[in-house]
Every structure is written in structure tokens, then in C-alpha cells.
Amino acid sequence: DPGQGGPASSRSLWSPWRLLPCEPWPLPQEPLTLPSPPAEQIRVKPDKTGVVTDGVKHSMNPFCEIAVEEAVRLKEKKLVKEVIAVSCGPVQCQETIRTALAMGADRGIHVEVPAAEADRVGPLQVARVLAKLAEREKVDLVLLGKQAIDDDCNQTGQMTAGLLDWPQGTFASQVTLEGAKLKVEREIDGGLETLRLKLPAVVTTDLRLNEPRYATLPNIMKAKKKKIEVIKASDLGVDLSSKLTVVSVEDPPQRTAGVKVETTEDLVAKLKEVGRI
Amino acid sequence: MSRCGLFLRRAAAAGRACRALVAFTASRRPLRTSPQSRAFAKELCLGKIEKNGVFPFPEVSQDELNEINQLVKPVEKFFIEEVDPQKIDREGKIPDDTLEKLKSLGLFGMQIPEEYGGLGLSNTMYARLGETISLDGSITVTLTGHQAIGLKGIILVGTEEQKAKYLPKLASGEHIAAFCLTEPGSGSDAASIQTRATLSEDKKHYILNGCKVWITNGGLASIFTVFARTEVADSDGSVKDKITAFIVERDFGGITNGKPEDKLGLRGSNTCEVHFENTKVPIQNVLGEVGGGFKLAMNILNSGRFSMGSIVAGMIKKLIELTAEYACTRKQFNRKLSEFGLIQEKFALMAQKAYVMESMAYLTAGMLDQPGVPDCSIEAAMVKVFSSEGAWQCVSEALQILGGLGYMTDYPYERMLRDARILLIFEGTNEILRLFIALTGLRHAGRILTGKMNELKWGNVGVAMGIIGQKLRDALCQTVNMGLTGKLGLVHPSLEDSATKLEQNVYYFGRTVESLLHRFGKSIVDEQLVLKRVANILINMYGMTAVLSRASRSIRTGLRDHDQEILLANMFCVEAYFQNLFSLSQLEKNAPENLDKQTKKIAQQILEKRAYICAHPLDRMS
């Protein structure tokens, strides 16, 4: 049991914790997040079951990058013993795990899902996987990005905490270790909220938590020697079936032209005309 | 910027060997410890396609490919998010923190072996990363000036002590390197340099004196690879003046820089004069053999040259994206620009150039990555000539698509045009490289043909039959088949027509080379206009081979969009085929298409008066 008390001088700063930052499977690059000229255009599949992902460049979810960065920083401060990077999805996930390894994670676990089934794996399924892994690896802290930028669900972290019955600190903008507790500062609509969580806990990261480092090329070469364990969800006894089906995915309606009016009376009249009031 | 590699002296040496059409036996054969690979371009001059090196198109393993893609990601991200080429150009400087980040990313030691702290990348991987760093020209040239030439000598011929001493800090970027060859009086004619290194009295140092000009990173570097004349005692006791290479540290003293040159393009890259005044260089810092500096300089320049192909291809691919965005939104005459034929033609040109460049670059990189020490100097030179001219043409056409906007400094096109212009000049001017390509190929052909002539003289029946057979074939106009097409053909059937065109070109070229050597003999060295055409044909043929090899592989492995590859490959091959036919007809004896005599006469008259000499159109006889 970490941080058992005793006089400050004999207590080591270095507690034997493991850390498990996770990222969902890699996502198509969102054109809006990149300031540079034409990135991929998002297109809806003709059968309306989803978005075209073939041939689209995938990369680590930006919020998950922040989670990995936070984990590596905790390790550099010697507050954590080991950082395990986990990803759940098709074979391309391994590239993302390798990036995490290059940023400083110690080893990786790839929970492989065949590409055909990957579309149906949602937050609940991933949360089940992460919960089982957290127990198997006996981790003390699970770090995730607050949401994935392809579906914006914002559910995985919370569900994982629920399944594990662990405390959670979501939208974290600052994470500090205080003995056996984790102080988490959260960004909420009203401002900032500070929580103290008993470990083990789940934390999801928000934008202002840190600025992720670049995986330098020498570190990428070194990361080649780090291990990635590949397993299936069934190995963990997890059922990936979903009770949700996607009915249809459509482009948002094209913006239509607006109408200018002179007076407030005109405005009210126009709104009545279109049936808005 | 000491990038001018090729020299007429080397061309003259090649010519001298070429003259040996009659007496071949006296020349020395250099000892080789590894089997000499039959370089592709040289065999083309004999009318043969050396298929082994170029088919199938070089591949990397899936693991290597994953690794390359991993390496590219952070570099790409960095360049897109944190590099501002416009600011670098405007301020004439790469920001310090950008330079620091480039160092920490590991980009200063890409080809330095891992045991010395570098990334130890293969030529193919290096070429791939080149595509990514091309987003900013000044950064590209700072990095290549440092590692492709500045420190390459240490990797190629450095002793263990030299490597252990210098490479680690060069890999991390703590020290930056520069290549010092060019002098005010010696650019293309690099063998004529005057910087001198004299052995000291105690024989422990060389004293270096001289002035180098246009040195990339000259102001930033702390390690210089300097080429200077030294007195070398020959085995027969005579003393000769030969060039030696030295590793010179700024700390050795006596080294001063001029101010940074004000350039047309690559304004963020540091280029300046470097002066050596009584600089003491310990004898341990001789790089390679004393007297072997010239050859080393050529090897260094040859080894990095091929990467220009991938660097430029990366730039053009980005250019296509940028420009297409405009062409597909801008409307004139109530139609989008992208609907007009003249605009579409420009996009097809850019795509074609990029495709050929990439194919040639990666084919050459693949050849260089073969075990042994393959000599791909001609192939690398061909890649450089093609890419530099392609870059200039494509950026100009892209600027044209933007019209007036392309001319404005708010848009990147004018900067890219300015940055691209130097490509035809440094690392060996395209004129010199064309002479090199042609003469090296002709020398090889000359040697083999002389060998055959000798065999014939000595009564070798096999050779005689071969020659007679060839003459008969020509007389009967039989079709040429070199194994590219047909059931066992190396080229995919959908490219069959282009492959046949290549085979025809190669055959016709081989015959033309023979007749040129007969006609000119040793004086071919001075026939620059003839050599230019020979080089252009060779470059075209290498391009055709590269695209046919690459497209065949793409189709056979089922890569996506390979139907566009077929279109691009076939289109290039048809154009190149007809260009070659015209060049070949100009090379025939007394060809009416050949206007070389007139060209020379006109030039002579102008240069005599150093002005345009015709009377004004309005002049009258008074």
C-alpha cells in the first residue's frame, strides 16, 4: 500500500505505482485541428453507415497525447514506476502505441479487434476492456483523453471508473500527487473545481493539462526495443457486443442564405412566417 | 556554398580513356576487392538494359516501412505546426528555438551510424525523410549542408578515432559541419583550388592558408571538411601537388567568416566566405589519404545527390495540393479554373514530374542500399538534373495558375521559385553533370567496344559473329526484344507499349554511341552540344525505366490508384520516346536537324564583340 505514513524523511518520493494511460483506436485527422493547407476532407460513406476511413491518415487522439505526456512526466518525476500504453482496435493501433512508447511509455498492450468489427466498438466496450486490464495489471491510475475527436462521446473514462468502482477526475487541467491521494483540478463550465481522489483512480485529460512532447527520432528508434503485447478481448473475458446500431450518418445540412430585415416587427413577422414562433 | 562538384578535369580524364578506341592494353585496371556492379546507365550506352539492378522496383520490408512512417510523423507534425517558412525568408534566419527542436528531433544525424549517436538511416529512409523536411528550403539546405556533405567524409573514410571524436557531437547538433571546396577562382573546376596546406617543420601539423567562398553553414559551423593542395611525394621520388581533405575545427584558430551572403533564395540559410590564415591542423586530422582529397570530394557529392529527387518530389506534391485548392474554387468566365484545359495541363505536368522524380530517386536509393559499394554516380547525377529542372518548371507553372496572386509575397510561390533556382547550380551545375553523365557512359562504352575490336583482331570468332549478327539485324530491321515485354516480360502488360518504346530507344542509342565514338574519337570531350544530347537521352531512358519498374510493381502488388500510375508512366514514356528520337536524329552524321554549327557561329560572333551585333531594324543605308 503506497505512502503508508511514517516520518517524512524516511518516506520515499518514489512510490511503486503503475500507470495506464489509454487511447482509443486511432482516428482520422480532423482538418480543423491542423492549421495547414488541405488535409483530408471528411466524407460520408455512400451507404450512410459511417464516415470513409480508407486511405485516411490516422494518428493518436490529441487528448490521449496529453494523457501519455502526463504519465511520462509523472514517471520522470519518479512518482510512478511504470507506464503502460493501451489501445483497443485494429492493427493500425500498434503504430499509435509505438508513438506512446517513443514519448516514454515503458510497454504497450494492443487489444486487437478485427477491422470489420471495429466500427461497433464504442465507449462501453472499450471501458470493459480497460477495466479488466486495469485489474489484471494491478494499476493505480488510469489516464485517458477526455474524449475522442472522431465521435466526441466523452464516456469511456467515466464508464471505466464506474465498472471498476474507482473515483474519477475528468477534464483535468492539473494533476498533483499528494501522498496517497491525487489532487485533480477540473475545468467545468462554472470555472475550476478541485477534487482529491483516493487512489486507485481514473483521470481524463483536458487541453490545458500539458503540451505533449514530440516523439524524437532517436526515441522512436529506442522504442523499437520496447514490447507490445497483443491480445484479444476474449482473452480478458470481455464481451464486445453492442446494443447500439448506427441508423444513419449524414452530412450536416448546407447552410442556407439568411434574410435581412429592417425592424423588429419585420423580424417577428418573418419568424412567424417560417413557423419558428 | 561549396557545392560545385564536377569539373572538366575529370571529364578530360574520361575523354582520355575514351580515346583508347585503338590501344587499350596500356591502361591500368584498378584493383577491386568487391565485384564491380554493372551500373545500369553505363550499359545503356552499349544498347543494353541491365535489368538486374532495376527490376523489380526496390522494396522495403513491412517492418522497415512501419519504421519509416513512424519517423516521418513527428517531423511532419513539427514542420506543419512550428515552422514558418515565410518568416524565415523575411528575416533571413532560422529561429534559434526551431534549430534546437530540429536537433532534439534527431535530424542532424540521420545518416550517422547508431553507435555514434545518429539514426543510422539507410539511403531509402533518408530519402523519405527528405520529402518531409522539404517544406522549408532554408532548413533543408542547412541540414543537408551539415550532414550530406559537411560531415559525410568522416563517415565514408574517417578513422575509428576520428569517427569517435567528431560524430557524436555532430549527430546531436551540438557541432554543425560545413563542406569547404569552392573558391573564388574554382567553382566547377574544383580540381584547380589554390588553398594550400603545408607540412610544418616538426611534421606534426599542416598549416592551412586560403579562402573558401559560398560555404553553407559557414558562419554556424565548428567543424569544417576543407580541401587543400598538399605536396605529395610520389613513389618515384617526384613531388606532386595533390588535393587532401582535412577535418578542421574552428578552435584550431585562424578561421574567420565573411558576412552572410545576400541571396535570391534560401535566405534563411547561412552562406558565407571562410578564410583560413595559418590554421594549424594536426596530421591526425587528415581525412582519408594524403592526396586522395579530390576523389573523396567527388564521392561525398555523389553520395548525397540522389536525395534531391525525393526532396523535390515532396515539395511538388505539396504544391499540387496548395494550387488545386485555388484552381477548384476560383471562377472566371463563370467556370472554375479547374475546368480549363490549359490549367489541367499544368496539373498533369506537375503530377508527371513528381511521379518520375520519386521513381528515379527511390530506384537509385534502393540500388545504393544494396550490399557492397555500388557505383551509382551517373544515376544520382541523372536524378539531380531531372529534379532540379523539374522543380523550376513546376513551381513556375504553379505560380502561373495563381496568376497575379502568384507574384505577390503574401503567397508562398515567389519564395518557392526563388528557393528552387539554386537547384540547377549547386551540387554540380547541370551543365557539368550532363557532361559527366555523357562522358562516363561513353568512356565505359568506348572501353568495351575497344575490347571487342581487340578480340576481333585476335581472331575471336564469337565476337565476330556477334558483330555480323548485329549488322544483319539492322539491315533486316528486325524488332528489338530485350526481355521487358512478352510472356516472361518484367514489365506489366498494360505498360507493354511503353516498354517497347524504351527498348527501341536503347537499341538505337547503342548504335548511335558506337557511331559517335567512331566519328569523333578522343575529340568527343570537346563536343559539348553532342554530349548534352547524349545526357538528355540517358536521363530520359533512366526515367522511363524507373517509372516502368515502379508502375509494374504497383499494379502487381495491387497498390491503390495504380490506374493513374499507368497513365503517368505511359504519358512520360511516350513524351520521352519522341524527345529521344529527335535527339538521336540530331546526333546522326550531317543531320539537317542539327544546328550546332550555326549555334557556334552565332555565339562566336556575339562573344567577339561582347554584344548583340545586328544592325537595328530601323537602320538605313545612308
mmCIF file of C-alpha atoms in Angstrom, chain A residues 2-269:
data_model
loop_
_atom_site.group_PDB
_atom_site.id
_atom_site.type_symbol
_atom_site.label_atom_id
_atom_site.label_comp_id
_atom_site.label_asym_id
_atom_site.label_seq_id
_atom_site.Cartn_x
_atom_site.Cartn_y
_atom_site.Cartn_z
ATOM 1 C CA PRO A 2 1.768 3.091 -1.176
ATOM 2 C CA GLY A 3 2.638 6.031 1.002
ATOM 3 C CA GLN A 4 1.951 4.381 4.342
ATOM 4 C CA GLY A 5 2.919 7.287 6.505
ATOM 5 C CA GLY A 6 5.917 7.397 8.768
ATOM 6 C CA PRO A 7 8.263 10.355 9.209
ATOM 7 C CA ALA A 8 8.743 12.467 6.083
ATOM 8 C CA SER A 9 12.466 11.821 5.949
ATOM 9 C CA SER A 10 12.078 8.078 5.548
ATOM 10 C CA ARG A 11 9.158 8.173 3.177
ATOM 11 C CA SER A 12 10.357 7.715 -0.353
ATOM 12 C CA LEU A 13 9.100 10.040 -3.021
ATOM 13 C CA TRP A 14 9.083 7.128 -5.294
ATOM 14 C CA SER A 15 6.014 5.033 -4.914
ATOM 15 C CA PRO A 16 5.597 1.765 -6.731
ATOM 16 C CA TRP A 17 2.670 2.743 -8.863
ATOM 17 C CA ARG A 18 1.865 1.690 -12.334
ATOM 18 C CA LEU A 19 0.064 3.880 -14.641
ATOM 19 C CA LEU A 20 -2.146 3.089 -17.521
ATOM 20 C CA PRO A 21 -2.833 5.857 -19.980
ATOM 21 C CA CYS A 22 -5.103 4.715 -22.731
ATOM 22 C CA GLU A 23 -6.123 5.888 -26.061
ATOM 23 C CA PRO A 24 -8.983 4.672 -28.198
ATOM 24 C CA TRP A 25 -8.052 3.388 -31.599
ATOM 25 C CA PRO A 26 -6.504 5.834 -33.974
ATOM 26 C CA LEU A 27 -8.643 8.462 -35.584
ATOM 27 C CA PRO A 28 -8.774 10.215 -38.902
ATOM 28 C CA GLN A 29 -7.022 13.538 -38.785
ATOM 29 C CA GLU A 30 -9.560 16.260 -38.334
ATOM 30 C CA PRO A 31 -8.962 19.044 -40.836
ATOM 31 C CA LEU A 32 -9.863 21.689 -38.259
ATOM 32 C CA THR A 33 -7.143 20.721 -35.844
ATOM 33 C CA LEU A 34 -4.382 21.296 -38.345
ATOM 34 C CA PRO A 35 -3.602 24.857 -39.366
ATOM 35 C CA SER A 36 -2.002 23.845 -42.639
ATOM 36 C CA PRO A 37 -3.429 23.582 -46.125
ATOM 37 C CA PRO A 38 -5.897 20.937 -47.242
ATOM 38 C CA ALA A 39 -5.916 17.916 -45.019
ATOM 39 C CA GLU A 40 -8.332 15.102 -45.773
ATOM 40 C CA GLN A 41 -11.931 16.079 -46.402
ATOM 41 C CA ILE A 42 -14.346 14.115 -44.269
ATOM 42 C CA ARG A 43 -16.755 12.184 -46.458
ATOM 43 C CA VAL A 44 -19.804 10.156 -45.525
ATOM 44 C CA LYS A 45 -19.905 6.598 -46.871
ATOM 45 C CA PRO A 46 -22.465 6.116 -49.662
ATOM 46 C CA ASP A 47 -24.324 3.513 -47.565
ATOM 47 C CA LYS A 48 -24.593 6.087 -44.751
ATOM 48 C CA THR A 49 -23.236 3.702 -42.128
ATOM 49 C CA GLY A 50 -20.384 5.960 -41.248
ATOM 50 C CA VAL A 51 -17.508 8.059 -42.443
ATOM 51 C CA VAL A 52 -14.928 6.960 -45.057
ATOM 52 C CA THR A 53 -11.771 5.842 -43.257
ATOM 53 C CA ASP A 54 -9.984 4.017 -46.094
ATOM 54 C CA GLY A 55 -6.738 5.680 -47.061
ATOM 55 C CA VAL A 56 -7.244 8.415 -44.460
ATOM 56 C CA LYS A 57 -4.218 9.166 -42.315
ATOM 57 C CA HIS A 58 -4.765 8.129 -38.708
ATOM 58 C CA SER A 59 -2.982 9.402 -35.633
ATOM 59 C CA MET A 60 -3.196 9.471 -31.857
ATOM 60 C CA ASN A 61 -6.196 11.336 -30.435
ATOM 61 C CA PRO A 62 -4.858 14.721 -29.260
ATOM 62 C CA PHE A 63 -6.351 14.377 -25.763
ATOM 63 C CA CYS A 64 -4.744 10.964 -25.438
ATOM 64 C CA GLU A 65 -1.407 12.520 -26.387
ATOM 65 C CA ILE A 66 -1.883 14.801 -23.407
ATOM 66 C CA ALA A 67 -2.624 11.760 -21.226
ATOM 67 C CA VAL A 68 0.550 9.982 -22.371
ATOM 68 C CA GLU A 69 2.560 13.150 -21.796
ATOM 69 C CA GLU A 70 1.193 13.483 -18.254
ATOM 70 C CA ALA A 71 2.018 9.857 -17.494
ATOM 71 C CA VAL A 72 5.568 10.226 -18.803
ATOM 72 C CA ARG A 73 6.052 13.402 -16.756
ATOM 73 C CA LEU A 74 4.915 11.595 -13.599
ATOM 74 C CA LYS A 75 7.436 8.879 -14.356
ATOM 75 C CA GLU A 76 10.187 11.441 -14.948
ATOM 76 C CA LYS A 77 9.390 12.934 -11.557
ATOM 77 C CA LYS A 78 9.819 9.408 -10.210
ATOM 78 C CA LEU A 79 6.297 9.349 -8.828
ATOM 79 C CA VAL A 80 5.335 6.369 -10.919
ATOM 80 C CA LYS A 81 7.194 3.171 -11.644
ATOM 81 C CA GLU A 82 5.848 2.060 -14.986
ATOM 82 C CA VAL A 83 3.748 3.492 -17.789
ATOM 83 C CA ILE A 84 1.736 1.058 -19.929
ATOM 84 C CA ALA A 85 0.154 2.330 -23.142
ATOM 85 C CA VAL A 86 -3.028 0.568 -24.221
ATOM 86 C CA SER A 87 -5.049 0.721 -27.382
ATOM 87 C CA CYS A 88 -8.127 -1.189 -28.466
ATOM 88 C CA GLY A 89 -8.799 -1.604 -32.162
ATOM 89 C CA PRO A 90 -7.460 -2.831 -35.499
ATOM 90 C CA VAL A 91 -3.831 -3.462 -36.342
ATOM 91 C CA GLN A 92 -3.038 0.214 -37.071
ATOM 92 C CA CYS A 93 -3.290 0.817 -33.314
ATOM 93 C CA GLN A 94 0.195 -0.559 -32.926
ATOM 94 C CA GLU A 95 1.619 2.496 -34.677
ATOM 95 C CA THR A 96 -0.125 4.696 -32.139
ATOM 96 C CA ILE A 97 1.187 2.591 -29.283
ATOM 97 C CA ARG A 98 4.668 2.908 -30.752
ATOM 98 C CA THR A 99 4.303 6.681 -30.687
ATOM 99 C CA ALA A 100 3.392 6.453 -26.989
ATOM 100 C CA LEU A 101 6.446 4.252 -26.424
ATOM 101 C CA ALA A 102 8.573 6.798 -28.229
ATOM 102 C CA MET A 103 7.209 9.514 -25.945
ATOM 103 C CA GLY A 104 8.357 7.494 -22.951
ATOM 104 C CA ALA A 105 5.867 4.749 -22.091
ATOM 105 C CA ASP A 106 7.561 1.521 -20.978
ATOM 106 C CA ARG A 107 5.475 -1.102 -22.717
ATOM 107 C CA GLY A 108 2.286 -1.458 -24.696
ATOM 108 C CA ILE A 109 -0.794 -3.657 -24.831
ATOM 109 C CA HIS A 110 -2.778 -3.909 -28.035
ATOM 110 C CA VAL A 111 -6.244 -5.383 -27.625
ATOM 111 C CA GLU A 112 -6.840 -6.400 -31.182
ATOM 112 C CA VAL A 113 -10.237 -6.042 -32.813
ATOM 113 C CA PRO A 114 -10.652 -7.127 -36.442
ATOM 114 C CA ALA A 115 -11.151 -4.156 -38.762
ATOM 115 C CA ALA A 116 -14.652 -5.328 -39.727
ATOM 116 C CA GLU A 117 -15.875 -5.211 -36.133
ATOM 117 C CA ALA A 118 -14.007 -2.078 -35.159
ATOM 118 C CA ASP A 119 -16.916 0.204 -36.092
ATOM 119 C CA ARG A 120 -19.148 -1.379 -33.481
ATOM 120 C CA VAL A 121 -16.669 -0.976 -30.630
ATOM 121 C CA GLY A 122 -17.877 2.022 -28.658
ATOM 122 C CA PRO A 123 -17.128 3.583 -25.268
ATOM 123 C CA LEU A 124 -18.833 0.857 -23.221
ATOM 124 C CA GLN A 125 -16.916 -1.929 -24.931
ATOM 125 C CA VAL A 126 -13.588 -0.124 -24.548
ATOM 126 C CA ALA A 127 -14.395 0.657 -20.919
ATOM 127 C CA ARG A 128 -14.989 -3.041 -20.243
ATOM 128 C CA VAL A 129 -11.606 -3.856 -21.762
ATOM 129 C CA LEU A 130 -9.799 -1.159 -19.818
ATOM 130 C CA ALA A 131 -11.432 -2.160 -16.553
ATOM 131 C CA LYS A 132 -10.332 -5.763 -16.967
ATOM 132 C CA LEU A 133 -6.808 -4.695 -17.945
ATOM 133 C CA ALA A 134 -6.539 -2.307 -15.020
ATOM 134 C CA GLU A 135 -7.358 -5.174 -12.684
ATOM 135 C CA ARG A 136 -5.068 -7.629 -14.441
ATOM 136 C CA GLU A 137 -2.093 -5.253 -14.410
ATOM 137 C CA LYS A 138 -2.922 -4.009 -10.891
ATOM 138 C CA VAL A 139 -2.532 -0.380 -11.851
ATOM 139 C CA ASP A 140 -3.018 2.567 -9.567
ATOM 140 C CA LEU A 141 -4.008 5.187 -12.093
ATOM 141 C CA VAL A 142 -5.780 5.084 -15.434
ATOM 142 C CA LEU A 143 -5.249 8.189 -17.597
ATOM 143 C CA LEU A 144 -7.333 8.815 -20.715
ATOM 144 C CA GLY A 145 -8.106 11.691 -23.009
ATOM 145 C CA LYS A 146 -11.407 13.308 -22.099
ATOM 146 C CA GLN A 147 -12.971 12.400 -25.457
ATOM 147 C CA ALA A 148 -12.081 11.139 -28.890
ATOM 148 C CA ILE A 149 -12.246 13.760 -31.588
ATOM 149 C CA ASP A 150 -13.944 11.487 -34.115
ATOM 150 C CA ASP A 151 -17.102 10.756 -32.137
ATOM 151 C CA ASP A 152 -16.835 13.252 -29.230
ATOM 152 C CA CYS A 153 -18.534 10.730 -26.906
ATOM 153 C CA ASN A 154 -16.780 11.721 -23.679
ATOM 154 C CA GLN A 155 -17.884 8.480 -21.998
ATOM 155 C CA THR A 156 -15.048 5.965 -21.883
ATOM 156 C CA GLY A 157 -13.238 7.373 -18.859
ATOM 157 C CA GLN A 158 -16.389 7.721 -16.829
ATOM 158 C CA MET A 159 -17.625 4.240 -17.730
ATOM 159 C CA THR A 160 -14.264 2.705 -16.883
ATOM 160 C CA ALA A 161 -14.358 4.289 -13.443
ATOM 161 C CA GLY A 162 -17.897 3.081 -12.983
ATOM 162 C CA LEU A 163 -17.066 -0.523 -13.912
ATOM 163 C CA LEU A 164 -14.066 -0.513 -11.601
ATOM 164 C CA ASP A 165 -15.914 1.377 -8.912
ATOM 165 C CA TRP A 166 -12.979 3.776 -8.709
ATOM 166 C CA PRO A 167 -13.113 7.542 -8.136
ATOM 167 C CA GLN A 168 -12.791 9.697 -11.259
ATOM 168 C CA GLY A 169 -11.411 13.157 -12.033
ATOM 169 C CA THR A 170 -12.498 14.231 -15.514
ATOM 170 C CA PHE A 171 -11.486 17.278 -17.653
ATOM 171 C CA ALA A 172 -8.284 17.542 -15.631
ATOM 172 C CA SER A 173 -6.241 20.693 -16.175
ATOM 173 C CA GLN A 174 -3.823 19.916 -13.378
ATOM 174 C CA VAL A 175 -2.857 16.667 -11.660
ATOM 175 C CA THR A 176 -0.755 16.602 -8.481
ATOM 176 C CA LEU A 177 0.210 13.709 -6.300
ATOM 177 C CA GLU A 178 -0.274 14.284 -2.577
ATOM 178 C CA GLY A 179 0.808 11.214 -0.697
ATOM 179 C CA ALA A 180 -1.778 8.523 -1.322
ATOM 180 C CA LYS A 181 -4.208 10.974 -2.848
ATOM 181 C CA LEU A 182 -4.442 12.599 -6.237
ATOM 182 C CA LYS A 183 -5.381 16.267 -6.382
ATOM 183 C CA VAL A 184 -7.200 16.961 -9.629
ATOM 184 C CA GLU A 185 -8.149 20.416 -10.834
ATOM 185 C CA ARG A 186 -11.027 20.223 -13.303
ATOM 186 C CA GLU A 187 -12.268 22.679 -15.895
ATOM 187 C CA ILE A 188 -16.023 22.948 -15.592
ATOM 188 C CA ASP A 189 -18.495 25.388 -17.049
ATOM 189 C CA GLY A 190 -18.544 27.488 -13.910
ATOM 190 C CA GLY A 191 -14.765 27.690 -13.538
ATOM 191 C CA LEU A 192 -12.294 25.375 -11.850
ATOM 192 C CA GLU A 193 -13.132 22.619 -9.407
ATOM 193 C CA THR A 194 -10.553 20.846 -7.265
ATOM 194 C CA LEU A 195 -11.013 17.261 -6.120
ATOM 195 C CA ARG A 196 -8.949 14.947 -4.014
ATOM 196 C CA LEU A 197 -9.212 11.325 -5.127
ATOM 197 C CA LYS A 198 -8.126 8.254 -3.234
ATOM 198 C CA LEU A 199 -6.018 6.006 -5.433
ATOM 199 C CA PRO A 200 -6.566 3.909 -7.464
ATOM 200 C CA ALA A 201 -8.466 6.334 -9.692
ATOM 201 C CA VAL A 202 -9.374 7.261 -13.262
ATOM 202 C CA VAL A 203 -8.445 10.656 -14.699
ATOM 203 C CA THR A 204 -9.392 12.104 -18.092
ATOM 204 C CA THR A 205 -7.288 14.902 -19.528
ATOM 205 C CA ASP A 206 -8.312 18.243 -20.955
ATOM 206 C CA LEU A 207 -6.499 20.588 -23.299
ATOM 207 C CA ARG A 208 -4.651 22.777 -20.818
ATOM 208 C CA LEU A 209 -3.145 19.979 -18.752
ATOM 209 C CA ASN A 210 0.153 19.998 -20.666
ATOM 210 C CA GLU A 211 1.819 20.402 -24.055
ATOM 211 C CA PRO A 212 2.769 16.951 -25.386
ATOM 212 C CA ARG A 213 6.352 16.469 -26.480
ATOM 213 C CA TYR A 214 7.353 15.421 -29.994
ATOM 214 C CA ALA A 215 8.425 11.817 -30.238
ATOM 215 C CA THR A 216 12.016 12.486 -31.297
ATOM 216 C CA LEU A 217 13.517 10.219 -33.910
ATOM 217 C CA PRO A 218 16.210 8.820 -31.567
ATOM 218 C CA ASN A 219 13.446 7.925 -29.073
ATOM 219 C CA ILE A 220 11.433 6.259 -31.814
ATOM 220 C CA MET A 221 14.471 4.113 -32.624
ATOM 221 C CA LYS A 222 14.912 3.237 -28.937
ATOM 222 C CA ALA A 223 11.203 2.420 -28.637
ATOM 223 C CA LYS A 224 11.653 -0.343 -31.200
ATOM 224 C CA LYS A 225 13.096 -2.455 -28.401
ATOM 225 C CA LYS A 226 10.083 -1.965 -26.106
ATOM 226 C CA LYS A 227 7.438 -4.703 -26.025
ATOM 227 C CA ILE A 228 3.861 -4.575 -27.261
ATOM 228 C CA GLU A 229 1.662 -7.433 -26.046
ATOM 229 C CA VAL A 230 -1.124 -8.321 -28.467
ATOM 230 C CA ILE A 231 -4.245 -9.928 -27.010
ATOM 231 C CA LYS A 232 -7.929 -10.347 -27.856
ATOM 232 C CA ALA A 233 -10.874 -9.054 -25.890
ATOM 233 C CA SER A 234 -11.957 -12.644 -25.343
ATOM 234 C CA ASP A 235 -8.612 -13.306 -23.568
ATOM 235 C CA LEU A 236 -9.793 -10.866 -20.940
ATOM 236 C CA GLY A 237 -13.233 -12.409 -20.835
ATOM 237 C CA VAL A 238 -14.759 -9.251 -22.270
ATOM 238 C CA ASP A 239 -17.809 -9.284 -24.493
ATOM 239 C CA LEU A 240 -17.539 -6.677 -27.224
ATOM 240 C CA SER A 241 -21.158 -6.906 -28.340
ATOM 241 C CA SER A 242 -23.079 -3.692 -28.517
ATOM 242 C CA LYS A 243 -26.730 -2.947 -28.005
ATOM 243 C CA LEU A 244 -26.448 0.086 -30.261
ATOM 244 C CA THR A 245 -26.743 0.180 -34.033
ATOM 245 C CA VAL A 246 -25.959 3.147 -36.201
ATOM 246 C CA VAL A 247 -29.111 4.006 -38.125
ATOM 247 C CA SER A 248 -27.612 6.572 -40.459
ATOM 248 C CA VAL A 249 -24.780 9.078 -40.780
ATOM 249 C CA GLU A 250 -25.427 12.173 -42.855
ATOM 250 C CA ASP A 251 -23.719 15.391 -43.758
ATOM 251 C CA PRO A 252 -24.992 18.364 -41.817
ATOM 252 C CA PRO A 253 -27.449 20.369 -43.927
ATOM 253 C CA GLN A 254 -25.903 23.009 -46.154
ATOM 254 C CA ARG A 255 -26.150 26.467 -44.722
ATOM 255 C CA THR A 256 -28.891 28.341 -46.477
ATOM 256 C CA ALA A 257 -28.840 32.041 -47.149
ATOM 257 C CA GLY A 258 -30.095 34.373 -44.478
ATOM 258 C CA VAL A 259 -32.634 37.173 -44.818
ATOM 259 C CA LYS A 260 -32.080 40.749 -43.704
ATOM 260 C CA VAL A 261 -34.921 42.645 -42.074
ATOM 261 C CA GLU A 262 -35.278 46.349 -41.204
ATOM 262 C CA THR A 263 -37.274 46.396 -37.973
ATOM 263 C CA THR A 264 -38.125 44.217 -35.010
ATOM 264 C CA GLU A 265 -41.712 43.938 -36.234
ATOM 265 C CA ASP A 266 -40.428 42.553 -39.537
ATOM 266 C CA LEU A 267 -38.288 40.077 -37.642
ATOM 267 C CA VAL A 268 -41.232 38.800 -35.596
ATOM 268 C CA ALA A 269 -43.386 38.591 -38.711
#
